[in-house]
Coordinates of C-alpha atoms in Angstrom, one line a residue:
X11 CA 0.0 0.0 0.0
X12 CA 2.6 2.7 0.7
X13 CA 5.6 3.3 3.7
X14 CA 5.1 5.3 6.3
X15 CA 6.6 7.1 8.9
X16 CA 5.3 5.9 11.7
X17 CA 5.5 9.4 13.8
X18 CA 3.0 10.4 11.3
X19 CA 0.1 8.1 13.2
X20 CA -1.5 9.5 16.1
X21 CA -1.2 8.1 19.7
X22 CA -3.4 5.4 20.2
X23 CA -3.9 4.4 16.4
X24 CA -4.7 0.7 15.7
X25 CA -2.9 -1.6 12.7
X26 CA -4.6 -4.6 11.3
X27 CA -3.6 -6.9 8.6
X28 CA -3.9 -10.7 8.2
X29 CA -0.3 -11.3 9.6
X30 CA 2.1 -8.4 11.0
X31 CA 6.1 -9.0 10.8
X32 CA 8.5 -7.0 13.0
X33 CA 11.5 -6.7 11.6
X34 CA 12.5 -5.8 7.4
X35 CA 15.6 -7.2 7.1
X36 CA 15.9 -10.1 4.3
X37 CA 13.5 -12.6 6.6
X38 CA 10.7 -9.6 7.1
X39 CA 10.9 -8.6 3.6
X40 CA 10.6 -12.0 1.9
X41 CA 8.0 -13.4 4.3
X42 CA 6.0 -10.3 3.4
X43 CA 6.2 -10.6 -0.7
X44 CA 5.7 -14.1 -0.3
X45 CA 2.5 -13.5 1.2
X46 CA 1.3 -10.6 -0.5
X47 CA 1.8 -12.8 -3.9
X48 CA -0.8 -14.7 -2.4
X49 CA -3.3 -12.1 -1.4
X50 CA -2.5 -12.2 2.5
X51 CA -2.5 -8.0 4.0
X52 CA 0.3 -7.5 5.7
X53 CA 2.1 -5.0 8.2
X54 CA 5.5 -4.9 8.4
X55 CA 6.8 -3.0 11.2
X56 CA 10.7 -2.1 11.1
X57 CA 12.4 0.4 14.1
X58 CA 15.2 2.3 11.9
X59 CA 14.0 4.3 8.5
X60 CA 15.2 4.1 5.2
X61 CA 18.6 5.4 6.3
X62 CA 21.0 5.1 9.4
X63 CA 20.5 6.9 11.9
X64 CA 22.8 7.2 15.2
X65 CA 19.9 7.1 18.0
X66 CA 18.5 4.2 16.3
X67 CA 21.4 2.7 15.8
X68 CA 21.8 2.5 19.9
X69 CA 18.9 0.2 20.4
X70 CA 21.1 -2.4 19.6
X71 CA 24.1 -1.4 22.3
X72 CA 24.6 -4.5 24.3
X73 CA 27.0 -5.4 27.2
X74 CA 28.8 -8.2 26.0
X75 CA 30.4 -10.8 28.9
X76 CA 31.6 -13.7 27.3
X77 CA 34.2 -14.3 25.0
X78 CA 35.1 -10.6 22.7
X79 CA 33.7 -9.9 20.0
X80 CA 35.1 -7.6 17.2
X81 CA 35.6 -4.2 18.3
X82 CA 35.2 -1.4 15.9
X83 CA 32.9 -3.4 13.7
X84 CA 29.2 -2.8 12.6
X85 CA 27.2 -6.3 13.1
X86 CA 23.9 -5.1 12.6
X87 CA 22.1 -2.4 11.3
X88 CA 19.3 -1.2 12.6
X89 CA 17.3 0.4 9.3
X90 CA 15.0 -0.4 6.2
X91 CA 16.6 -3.8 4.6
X92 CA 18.1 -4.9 7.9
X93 CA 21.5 -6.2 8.3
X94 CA 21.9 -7.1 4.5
X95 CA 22.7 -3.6 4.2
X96 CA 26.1 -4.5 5.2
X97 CA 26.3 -8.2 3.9
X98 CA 29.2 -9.0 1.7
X99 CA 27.0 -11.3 -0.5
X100 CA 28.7 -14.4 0.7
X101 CA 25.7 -17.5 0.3
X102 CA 26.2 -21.3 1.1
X103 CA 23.9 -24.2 2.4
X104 CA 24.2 -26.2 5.4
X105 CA 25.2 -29.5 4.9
X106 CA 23.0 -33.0 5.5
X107 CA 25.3 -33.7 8.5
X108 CA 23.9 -30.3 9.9
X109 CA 20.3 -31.9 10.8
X110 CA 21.3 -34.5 11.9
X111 CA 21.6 -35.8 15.7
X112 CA 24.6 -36.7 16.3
X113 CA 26.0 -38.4 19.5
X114 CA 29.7 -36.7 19.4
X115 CA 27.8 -33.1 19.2
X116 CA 25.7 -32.2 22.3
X117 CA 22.3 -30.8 21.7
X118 CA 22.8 -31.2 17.8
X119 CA 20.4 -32.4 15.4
X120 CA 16.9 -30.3 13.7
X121 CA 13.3 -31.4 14.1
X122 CA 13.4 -31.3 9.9
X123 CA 15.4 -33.3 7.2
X124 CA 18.1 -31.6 5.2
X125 CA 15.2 -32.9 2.0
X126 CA 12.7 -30.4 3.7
X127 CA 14.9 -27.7 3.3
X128 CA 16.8 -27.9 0.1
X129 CA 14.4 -27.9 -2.3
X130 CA 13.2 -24.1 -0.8
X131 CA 17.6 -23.4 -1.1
X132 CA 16.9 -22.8 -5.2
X133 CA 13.8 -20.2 -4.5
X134 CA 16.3 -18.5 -1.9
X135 CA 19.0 -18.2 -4.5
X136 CA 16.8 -16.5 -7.1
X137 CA 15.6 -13.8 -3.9
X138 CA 19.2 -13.2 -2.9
X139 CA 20.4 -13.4 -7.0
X140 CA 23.1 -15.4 -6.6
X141 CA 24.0 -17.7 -9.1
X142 CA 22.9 -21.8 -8.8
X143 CA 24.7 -24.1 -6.2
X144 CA 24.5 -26.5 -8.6
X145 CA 27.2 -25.6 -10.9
X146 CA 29.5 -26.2 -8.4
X147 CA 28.8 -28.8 -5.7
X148 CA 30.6 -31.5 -8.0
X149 CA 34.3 -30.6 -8.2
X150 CA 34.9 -32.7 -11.3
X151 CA 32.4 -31.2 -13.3
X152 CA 34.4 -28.1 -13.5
X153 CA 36.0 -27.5 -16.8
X154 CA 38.1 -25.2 -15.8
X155 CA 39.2 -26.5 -12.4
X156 CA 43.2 -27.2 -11.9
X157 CA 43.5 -31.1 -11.9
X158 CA 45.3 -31.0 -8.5
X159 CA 42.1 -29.1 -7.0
X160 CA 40.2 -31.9 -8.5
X161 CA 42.6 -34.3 -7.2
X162 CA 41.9 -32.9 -3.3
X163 CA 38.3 -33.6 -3.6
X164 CA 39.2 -37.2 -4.9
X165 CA 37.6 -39.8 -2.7
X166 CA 35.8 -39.3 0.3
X167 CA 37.8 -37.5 2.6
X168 CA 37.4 -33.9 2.2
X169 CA 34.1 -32.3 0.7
X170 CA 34.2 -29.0 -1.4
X171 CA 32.6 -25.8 0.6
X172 CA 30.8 -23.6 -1.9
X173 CA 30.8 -19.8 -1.3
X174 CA 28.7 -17.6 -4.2
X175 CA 28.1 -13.9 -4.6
X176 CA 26.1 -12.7 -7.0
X177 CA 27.1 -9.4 -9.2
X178 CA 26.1 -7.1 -6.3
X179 CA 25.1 -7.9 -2.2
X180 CA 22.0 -7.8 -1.9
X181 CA 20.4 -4.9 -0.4
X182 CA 16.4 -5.6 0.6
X183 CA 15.6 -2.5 1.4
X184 CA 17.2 -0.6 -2.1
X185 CA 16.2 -3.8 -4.1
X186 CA 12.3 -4.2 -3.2
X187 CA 11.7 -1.2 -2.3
X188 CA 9.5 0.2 -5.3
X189 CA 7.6 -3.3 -5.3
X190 CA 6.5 -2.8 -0.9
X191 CA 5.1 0.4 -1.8
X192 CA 3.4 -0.5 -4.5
X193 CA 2.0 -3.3 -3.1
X194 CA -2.0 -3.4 -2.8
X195 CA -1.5 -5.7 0.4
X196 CA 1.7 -4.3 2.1
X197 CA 1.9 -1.9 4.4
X198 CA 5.4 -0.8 5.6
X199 CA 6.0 1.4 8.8
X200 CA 9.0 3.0 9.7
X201 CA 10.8 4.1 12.8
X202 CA 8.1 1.4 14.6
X203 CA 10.0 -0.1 17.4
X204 CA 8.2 -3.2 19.0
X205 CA 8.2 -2.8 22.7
X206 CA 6.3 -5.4 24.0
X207 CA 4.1 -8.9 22.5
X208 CA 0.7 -8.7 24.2
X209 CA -0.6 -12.1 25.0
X210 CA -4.3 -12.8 24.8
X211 CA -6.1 -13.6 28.4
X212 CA -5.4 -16.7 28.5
X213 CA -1.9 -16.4 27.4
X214 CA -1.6 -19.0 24.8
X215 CA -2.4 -16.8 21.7
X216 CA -0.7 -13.1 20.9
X217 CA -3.7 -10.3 20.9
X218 CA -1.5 -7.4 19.5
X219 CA 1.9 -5.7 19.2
X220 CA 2.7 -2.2 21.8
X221 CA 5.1 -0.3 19.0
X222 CA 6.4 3.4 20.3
X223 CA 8.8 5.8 18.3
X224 CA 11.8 7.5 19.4
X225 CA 9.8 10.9 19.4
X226 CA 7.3 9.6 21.3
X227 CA 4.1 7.9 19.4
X228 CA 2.4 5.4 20.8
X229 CA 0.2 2.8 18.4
X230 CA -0.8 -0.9 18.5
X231 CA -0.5 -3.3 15.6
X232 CA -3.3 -6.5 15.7
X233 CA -3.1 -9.6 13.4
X234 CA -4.3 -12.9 12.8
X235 CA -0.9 -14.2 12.9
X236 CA 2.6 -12.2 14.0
X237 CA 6.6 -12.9 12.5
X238 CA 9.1 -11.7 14.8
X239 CA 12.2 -11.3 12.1
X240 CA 14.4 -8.9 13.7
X241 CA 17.0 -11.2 13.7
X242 CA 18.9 -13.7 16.5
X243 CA 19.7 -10.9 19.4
X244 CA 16.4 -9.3 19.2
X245 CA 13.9 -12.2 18.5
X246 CA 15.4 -12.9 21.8
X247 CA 14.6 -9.9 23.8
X248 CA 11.2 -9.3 22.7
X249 CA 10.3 -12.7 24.4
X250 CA 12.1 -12.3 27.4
X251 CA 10.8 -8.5 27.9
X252 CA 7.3 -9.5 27.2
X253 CA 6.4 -10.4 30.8
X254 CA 2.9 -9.3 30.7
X255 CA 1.3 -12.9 31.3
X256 CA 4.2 -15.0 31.0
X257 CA 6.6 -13.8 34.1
X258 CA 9.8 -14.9 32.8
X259 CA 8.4 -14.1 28.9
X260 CA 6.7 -15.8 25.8
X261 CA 7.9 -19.0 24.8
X262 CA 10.4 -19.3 28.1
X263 CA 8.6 -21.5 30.4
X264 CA 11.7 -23.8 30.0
X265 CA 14.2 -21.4 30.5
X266 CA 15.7 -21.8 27.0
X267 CA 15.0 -18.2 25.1
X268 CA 18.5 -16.7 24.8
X269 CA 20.4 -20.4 25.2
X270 CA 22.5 -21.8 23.0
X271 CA 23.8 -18.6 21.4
X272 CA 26.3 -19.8 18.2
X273 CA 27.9 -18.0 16.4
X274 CA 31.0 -19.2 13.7
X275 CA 34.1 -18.8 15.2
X276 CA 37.0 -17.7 12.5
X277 CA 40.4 -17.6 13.1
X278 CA 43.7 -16.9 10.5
X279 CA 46.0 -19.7 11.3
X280 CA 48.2 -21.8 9.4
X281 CA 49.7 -21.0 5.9
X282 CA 50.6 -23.4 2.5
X283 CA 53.6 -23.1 1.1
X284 CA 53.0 -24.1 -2.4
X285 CA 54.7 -26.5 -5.1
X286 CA 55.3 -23.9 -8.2
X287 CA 53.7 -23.5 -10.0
X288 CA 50.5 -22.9 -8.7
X289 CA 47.0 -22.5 -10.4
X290 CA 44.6 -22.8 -8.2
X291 CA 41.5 -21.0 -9.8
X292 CA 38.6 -22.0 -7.6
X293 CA 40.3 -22.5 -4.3
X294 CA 41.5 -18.5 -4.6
X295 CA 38.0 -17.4 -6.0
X296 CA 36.7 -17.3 -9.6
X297 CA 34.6 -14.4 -10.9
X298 CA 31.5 -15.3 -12.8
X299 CA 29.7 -13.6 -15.7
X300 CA 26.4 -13.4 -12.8
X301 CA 28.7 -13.3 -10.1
X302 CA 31.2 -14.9 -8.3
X303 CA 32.8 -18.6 -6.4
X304 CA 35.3 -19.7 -3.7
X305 CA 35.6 -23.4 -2.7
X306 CA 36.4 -24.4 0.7
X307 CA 37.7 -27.5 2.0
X308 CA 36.1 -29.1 4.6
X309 CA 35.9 -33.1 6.1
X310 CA 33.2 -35.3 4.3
X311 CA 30.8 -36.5 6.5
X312 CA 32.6 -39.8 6.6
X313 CA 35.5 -38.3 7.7
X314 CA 33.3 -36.4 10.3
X315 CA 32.2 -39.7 11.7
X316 CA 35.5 -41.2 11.9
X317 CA 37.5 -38.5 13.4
X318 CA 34.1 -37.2 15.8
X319 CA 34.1 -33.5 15.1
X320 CA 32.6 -30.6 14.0
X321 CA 31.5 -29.6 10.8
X322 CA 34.6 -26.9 9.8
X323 CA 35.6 -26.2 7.0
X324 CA 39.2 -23.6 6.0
X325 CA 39.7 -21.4 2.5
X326 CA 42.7 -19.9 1.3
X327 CA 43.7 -16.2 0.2
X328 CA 47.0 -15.5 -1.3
X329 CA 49.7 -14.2 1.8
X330 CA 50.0 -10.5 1.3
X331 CA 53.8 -9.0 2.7
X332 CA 53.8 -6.8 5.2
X333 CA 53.7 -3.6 3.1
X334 CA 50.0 -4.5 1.6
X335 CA 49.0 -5.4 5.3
X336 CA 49.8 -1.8 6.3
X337 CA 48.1 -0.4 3.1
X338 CA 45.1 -2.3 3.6
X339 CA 42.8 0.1 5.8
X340 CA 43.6 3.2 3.7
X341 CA 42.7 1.3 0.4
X342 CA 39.4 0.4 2.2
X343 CA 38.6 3.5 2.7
X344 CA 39.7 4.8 -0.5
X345 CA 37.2 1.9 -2.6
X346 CA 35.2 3.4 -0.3
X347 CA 34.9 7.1 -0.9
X348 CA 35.7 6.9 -5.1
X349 CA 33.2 3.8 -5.1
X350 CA 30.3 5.6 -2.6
X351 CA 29.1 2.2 -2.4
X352 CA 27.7 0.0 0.7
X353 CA 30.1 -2.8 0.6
X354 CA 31.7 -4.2 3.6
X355 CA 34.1 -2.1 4.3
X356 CA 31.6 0.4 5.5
X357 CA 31.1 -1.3 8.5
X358 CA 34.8 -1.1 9.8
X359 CA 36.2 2.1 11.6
X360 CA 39.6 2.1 10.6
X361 CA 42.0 4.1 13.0
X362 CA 46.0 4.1 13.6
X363 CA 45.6 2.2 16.5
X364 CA 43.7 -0.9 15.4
X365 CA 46.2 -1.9 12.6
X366 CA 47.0 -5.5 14.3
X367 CA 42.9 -5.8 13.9
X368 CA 42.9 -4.8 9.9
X369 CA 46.0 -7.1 9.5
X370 CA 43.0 -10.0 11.0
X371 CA 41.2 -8.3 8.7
X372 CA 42.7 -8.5 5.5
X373 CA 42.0 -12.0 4.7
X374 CA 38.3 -11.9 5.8
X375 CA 37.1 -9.3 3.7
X376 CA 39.2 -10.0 -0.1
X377 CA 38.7 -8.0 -2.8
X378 CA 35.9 -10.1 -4.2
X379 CA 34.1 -9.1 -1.1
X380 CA 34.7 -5.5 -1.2
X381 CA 35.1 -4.4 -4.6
X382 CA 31.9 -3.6 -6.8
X383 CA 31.3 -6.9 -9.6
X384 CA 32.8 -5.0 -12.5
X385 CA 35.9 -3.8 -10.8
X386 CA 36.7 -7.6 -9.3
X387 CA 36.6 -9.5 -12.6
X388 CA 39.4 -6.7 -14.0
X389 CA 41.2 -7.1 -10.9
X390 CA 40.9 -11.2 -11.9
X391 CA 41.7 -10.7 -15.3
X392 CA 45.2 -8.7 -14.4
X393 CA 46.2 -11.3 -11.8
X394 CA 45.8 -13.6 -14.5
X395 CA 47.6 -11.7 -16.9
X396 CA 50.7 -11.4 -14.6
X397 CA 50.9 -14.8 -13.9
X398 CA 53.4 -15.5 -15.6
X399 CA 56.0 -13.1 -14.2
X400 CA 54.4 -12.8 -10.4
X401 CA 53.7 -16.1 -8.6
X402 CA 52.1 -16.4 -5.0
X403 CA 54.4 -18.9 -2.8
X404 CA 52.3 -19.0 0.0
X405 CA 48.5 -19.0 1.3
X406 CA 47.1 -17.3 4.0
X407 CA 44.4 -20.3 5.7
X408 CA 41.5 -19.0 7.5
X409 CA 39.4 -21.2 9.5
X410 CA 35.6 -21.2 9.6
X411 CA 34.6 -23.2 13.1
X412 CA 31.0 -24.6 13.8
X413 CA 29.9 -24.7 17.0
X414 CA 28.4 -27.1 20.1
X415 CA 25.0 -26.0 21.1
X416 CA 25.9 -24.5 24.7
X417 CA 22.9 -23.8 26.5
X418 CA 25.1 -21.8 28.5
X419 CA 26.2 -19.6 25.4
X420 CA 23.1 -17.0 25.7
X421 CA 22.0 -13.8 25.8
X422 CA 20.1 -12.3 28.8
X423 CA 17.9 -9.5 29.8
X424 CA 20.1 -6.6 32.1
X425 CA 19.6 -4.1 33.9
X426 CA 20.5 -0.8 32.0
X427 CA 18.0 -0.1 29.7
X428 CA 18.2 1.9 26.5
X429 CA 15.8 5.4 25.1
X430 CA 12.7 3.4 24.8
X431 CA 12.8 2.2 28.6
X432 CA 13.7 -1.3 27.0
X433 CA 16.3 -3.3 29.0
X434 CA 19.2 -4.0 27.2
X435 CA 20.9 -7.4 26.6
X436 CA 23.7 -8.9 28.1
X437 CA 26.1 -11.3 25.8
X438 CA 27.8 -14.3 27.2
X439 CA 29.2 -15.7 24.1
X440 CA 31.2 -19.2 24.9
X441 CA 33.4 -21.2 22.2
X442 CA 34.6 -24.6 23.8
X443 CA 37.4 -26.7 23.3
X444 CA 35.9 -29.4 20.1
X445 CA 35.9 -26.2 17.8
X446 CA 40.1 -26.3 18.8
X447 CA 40.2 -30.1 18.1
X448 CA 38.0 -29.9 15.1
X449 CA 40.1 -27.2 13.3
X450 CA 43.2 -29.8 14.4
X451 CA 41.9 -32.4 12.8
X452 CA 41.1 -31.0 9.6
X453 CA 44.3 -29.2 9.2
X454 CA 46.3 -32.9 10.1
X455 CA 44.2 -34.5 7.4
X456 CA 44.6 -31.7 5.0
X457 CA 48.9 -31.7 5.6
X458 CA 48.9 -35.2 4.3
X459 CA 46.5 -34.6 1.4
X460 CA 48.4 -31.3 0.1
X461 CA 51.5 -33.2 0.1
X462 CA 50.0 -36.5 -1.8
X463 CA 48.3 -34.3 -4.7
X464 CA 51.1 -32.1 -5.3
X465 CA 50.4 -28.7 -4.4
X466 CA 52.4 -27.8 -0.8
X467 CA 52.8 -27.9 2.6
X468 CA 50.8 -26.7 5.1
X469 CA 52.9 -24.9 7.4
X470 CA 52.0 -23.7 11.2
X471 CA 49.0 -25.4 11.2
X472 CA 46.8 -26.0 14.0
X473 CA 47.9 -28.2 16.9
X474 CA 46.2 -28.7 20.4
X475 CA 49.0 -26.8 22.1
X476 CA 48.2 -23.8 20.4
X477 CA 44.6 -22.5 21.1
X478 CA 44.0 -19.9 18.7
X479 CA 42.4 -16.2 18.9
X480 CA 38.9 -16.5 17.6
X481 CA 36.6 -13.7 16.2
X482 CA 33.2 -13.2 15.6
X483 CA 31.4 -13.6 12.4
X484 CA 28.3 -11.2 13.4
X485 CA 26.1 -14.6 12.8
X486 CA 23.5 -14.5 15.6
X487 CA 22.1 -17.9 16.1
X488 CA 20.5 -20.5 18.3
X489 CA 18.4 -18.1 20.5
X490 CA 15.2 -19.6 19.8
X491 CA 15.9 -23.1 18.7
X492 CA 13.9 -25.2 16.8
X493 CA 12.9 -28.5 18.4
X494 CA 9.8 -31.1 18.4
X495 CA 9.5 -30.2 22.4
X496 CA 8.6 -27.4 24.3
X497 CA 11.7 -29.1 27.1
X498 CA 14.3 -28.7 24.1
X499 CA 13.5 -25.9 22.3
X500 CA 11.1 -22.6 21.7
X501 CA 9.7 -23.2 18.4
X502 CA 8.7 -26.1 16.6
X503 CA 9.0 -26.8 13.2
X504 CA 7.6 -25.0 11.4
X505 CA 8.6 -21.9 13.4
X506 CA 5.7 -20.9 15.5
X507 CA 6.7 -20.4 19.5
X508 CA 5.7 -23.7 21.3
X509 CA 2.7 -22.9 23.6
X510 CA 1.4 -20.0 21.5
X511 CA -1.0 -20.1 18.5
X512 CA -0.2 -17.4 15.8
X513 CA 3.4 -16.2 16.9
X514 CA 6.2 -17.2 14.6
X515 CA 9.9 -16.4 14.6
X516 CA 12.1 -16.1 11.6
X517 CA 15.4 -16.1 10.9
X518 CA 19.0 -17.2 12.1
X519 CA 17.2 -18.0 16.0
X520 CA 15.9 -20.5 15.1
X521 CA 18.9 -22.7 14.3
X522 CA 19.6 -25.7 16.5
X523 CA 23.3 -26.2 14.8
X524 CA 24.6 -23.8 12.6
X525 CA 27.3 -25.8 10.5
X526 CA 29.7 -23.7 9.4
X527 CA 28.0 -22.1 6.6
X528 CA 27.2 -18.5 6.6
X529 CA 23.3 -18.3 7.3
X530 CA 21.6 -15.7 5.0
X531 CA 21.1 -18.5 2.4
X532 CA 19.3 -20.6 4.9
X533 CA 17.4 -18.0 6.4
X534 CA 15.8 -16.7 3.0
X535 CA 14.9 -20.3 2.3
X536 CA 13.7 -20.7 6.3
X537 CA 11.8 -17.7 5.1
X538 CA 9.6 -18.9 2.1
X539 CA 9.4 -22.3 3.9
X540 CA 7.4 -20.3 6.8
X541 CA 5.5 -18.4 4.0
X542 CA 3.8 -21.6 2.7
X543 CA 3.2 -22.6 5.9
X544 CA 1.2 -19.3 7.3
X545 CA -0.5 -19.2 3.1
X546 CA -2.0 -22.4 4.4
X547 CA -3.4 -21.4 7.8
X548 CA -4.8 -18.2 6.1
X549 CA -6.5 -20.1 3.4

């Protein structure tokens, strides 16, 4: 129908629509468009407005008291299209091994197959525009592959790890935002901060939404059925702070909203010194005529099994000298101000005194992650070109960890509370020892393939002497896990909050494992999945 500033309504005004969705990141959004294509109203209620804003931005401010997270660094955003206004465009799927329960990984295994999922992962690549998974997924299918990349992926010890991009990250908000307002059956409502979920009498039902503005308006929003969307940290709060009829908040009777916080620890450690030459096209990161690839390597599930760990998986980026390390902040922000565009860099504050945390940097955020579609592919094409007078000798190996659930890794409610009297949430973020011994094993089993196909040694790899310094991957999970029980989890699955009729959560809480896959993918096809489902109970 149109967007709307929601200090424009007057105190007291009432919202209705079929189903109302808080939160217009790339869950909201989809959910919403889904629904609308089938006729369903909808209100879709996002706190920030089309653009960032400081004092909106603070709603997020949490005190973090578990293990650090990145300083300097932007996780969320707090505006119109969500977090995805900052997403470098990375997309890959979980794995079968994900959803499954096994007995070496505490609290592991989904309510739903890794067959319910995947056939929604296709839909979710056309939303996000990234080119098809299955292209890729078979290493020896690739014409263009080196034969020594195909020979790592011979057999059944290590599976490939696909990572796409499509020409340009995907920004909801800039993207959809002509088709939401010209929608007969959205209605989209900015700076509308949800405050608090308002049960019904009896408590097992949601009667309405209490939504406030950072100027002051008061309004309700009502529904027949209600998304919470607003991703894994404040799915989370709005339960626990909606205490109303439910003392310790909706969906908490078992104590487990805010448990089992996961996240994907990374860490740069180890380095291959390679057999030259070297051509390693899809290992370093290929660009595409729709977009781009990486492979990773990870253990197959066999291997898995056999060796008991988690499901990690490494990539490689060529080993910059110390010079380009030092260069590397001021040519982010130069892309940056020539470019004027949203790519990841924007979320970094570069400063002289964090350089240690841009050299951590570097490898994290490449060039096909920072530089526009057009620019990358020359930037391809010249390291190509000067192949033969400029060869690489060594790669950089950065390690993407999954976690164990730990119901003691969560997020709780504290007692300073932010501008809209909200309390704010407290962080305790825990990685364990298995992610250690899981990296260790896949870097032991990786030195002995390198060697056998030809292409290096792996040098200073991981052993379980040497803990290494994890960061964060700003991937919010686990919060409100998906389970078959109310004593296991907070939502079943097909999303809706155990004990409550028409209250739904979307998103990256819902995870019970994460893999190690970056979860935008998985949410977008969590997303439509959860749009057929509520297209069913409104029919």
């Amino acid at each position: 129908m149109t967007i709307i500033d929601s200090n424009s309504l007057e105190d007291g005004a009432e919202l209705r629509a079929d189903v109302c969705i808080v939160g217009a990141g790339a869950a909201g959004i989809t959910i919403a468009l889904q629904l609308a294509a089938s006729g369903r109203s909808v209100c879709l209620l996002e706190s920030g407005n089309e653009h960032h804003s400081d004092d909106v931005q603070a709603l997020y401010d949490l005190d973090n008291q578990g293990y650090p997270i990145r300083e300097n660094f932007m996780a969320r955003v707090r505006a119109f299209g969500g977090s995805c206004n900052l997403w470098a465009g990375r997309a890959m799927k979980l794995s079968p091994i994900d959803f499954e329960e096994r007995d070496w990984v505490p609290h592991s295994g989904w309510p739903i197959r890794f067959e319910d999922l995947s056939r929604y992962y296709p839909l979710a690549e056309r939303v996000l525009r990234v080119p098809s998974f299955s292209r890729f997924e078979r290493v020896a299918d690739l014409r263009d592959a080196d034969p020594k990349e195909r020979s790592l992926f011979d057999g059944d010890e290590f599976s490939p790890s696909v990572a796409l991009w499509g020409a340009k990250p995907m920004r909801f908000g800039k993207i959809y935002r002509r088709q939401l307002r010209n929608s007969r059956d959205i209605s989209v409502y900015l700076n509308a901060n949800v405050t608090e979920i308002v049960p019904t009498e009896g408590g097992d039902a949601i009667a309405g939404l209490e939504v406030r503005t950072l100027a002051g308006r008061r309004f309700r929003a009502k529904a027949d059925q209600y998304v919470l969307a607003c991703g894994g940290l404040e799915n989370a709060r709005l339960l626990l702070v909606s205490r109303r009829r439910h003392a310790h908040g909706i969906g908490n009777e078992n104590d487990l909203v805010g448990r089992y916080y996961l996240d994907h620890p990374r860490t740069l450690l180890g380095s291959v010194r390679l057999n030259l030459p070297a051509r390693l096209p899809y290992l370093m990161g290929l660009p595409l005529a729709d977009g781009k690839v990486q492979l990773g390597i990870a253990l197959s599930e066999r291997a898995q099994r056999e060796d008991r760990v988690l499901n990690s998986y490494l990539s490689v980026e060529p080993q910059l000298s110390d010079f380009a390390a030092q260069q590397y902040g001021r040519t982010v922000n130069a892309l940056k101000t020539v470019l004027k565009r949203g790519h990841s860099g924007s979320r970094i504050r570069f400063n002289p005194t964090n350089i240690a945390d841009v050299r951590e940097m570097i490898y994290l955020l490449t060039p096909k992650e920072l530089m526009p579609h057009f620019l990358y592919r020359y930037y391809a094409w010249l390291k190509r070109a000067m192949r033969r007078t400029l060869s690489v000798s060594h790669l950089t190996v950065i390690n993407f960890c999954e976690q164990v659930p730990d119901p003691d890794s969560r997020v709780t409610l504290g007692t300073e509370r932010d501008a809209l009297d909200m309390h704010k949430l407290v962080l305790r973020w825990r990685v364990g020892t298995a992610e250690v011994a899981s990296i260790e094993r896949l870097h032991a089993r990786l030195a002995r393939r390198l060697n056998a196909v030809g292409i290096g040694t792996l040098e200073q790899g991981m052993t379980l002497d040497s803990a290494p310094r994890f960061t964060d991957a700003s991937h919010h999970l686990g919060t409100a896990r998906m389970s078959d029980s109310p004593h296991t989890g907070v939502v079943d699955r097909n999303c809706r909050v155990h004990g409550m009729e028409n209250l739904y959560i979307a998103g990256s809480a819902v995870f019970p494992t994460a893999g190690h896959a970056n979860p935008t993918l998985t949410i977008v096809a969590l997303a439509i999945r959860l749009a057929d489902h509520l297209k069913q109970l409104c029919s």
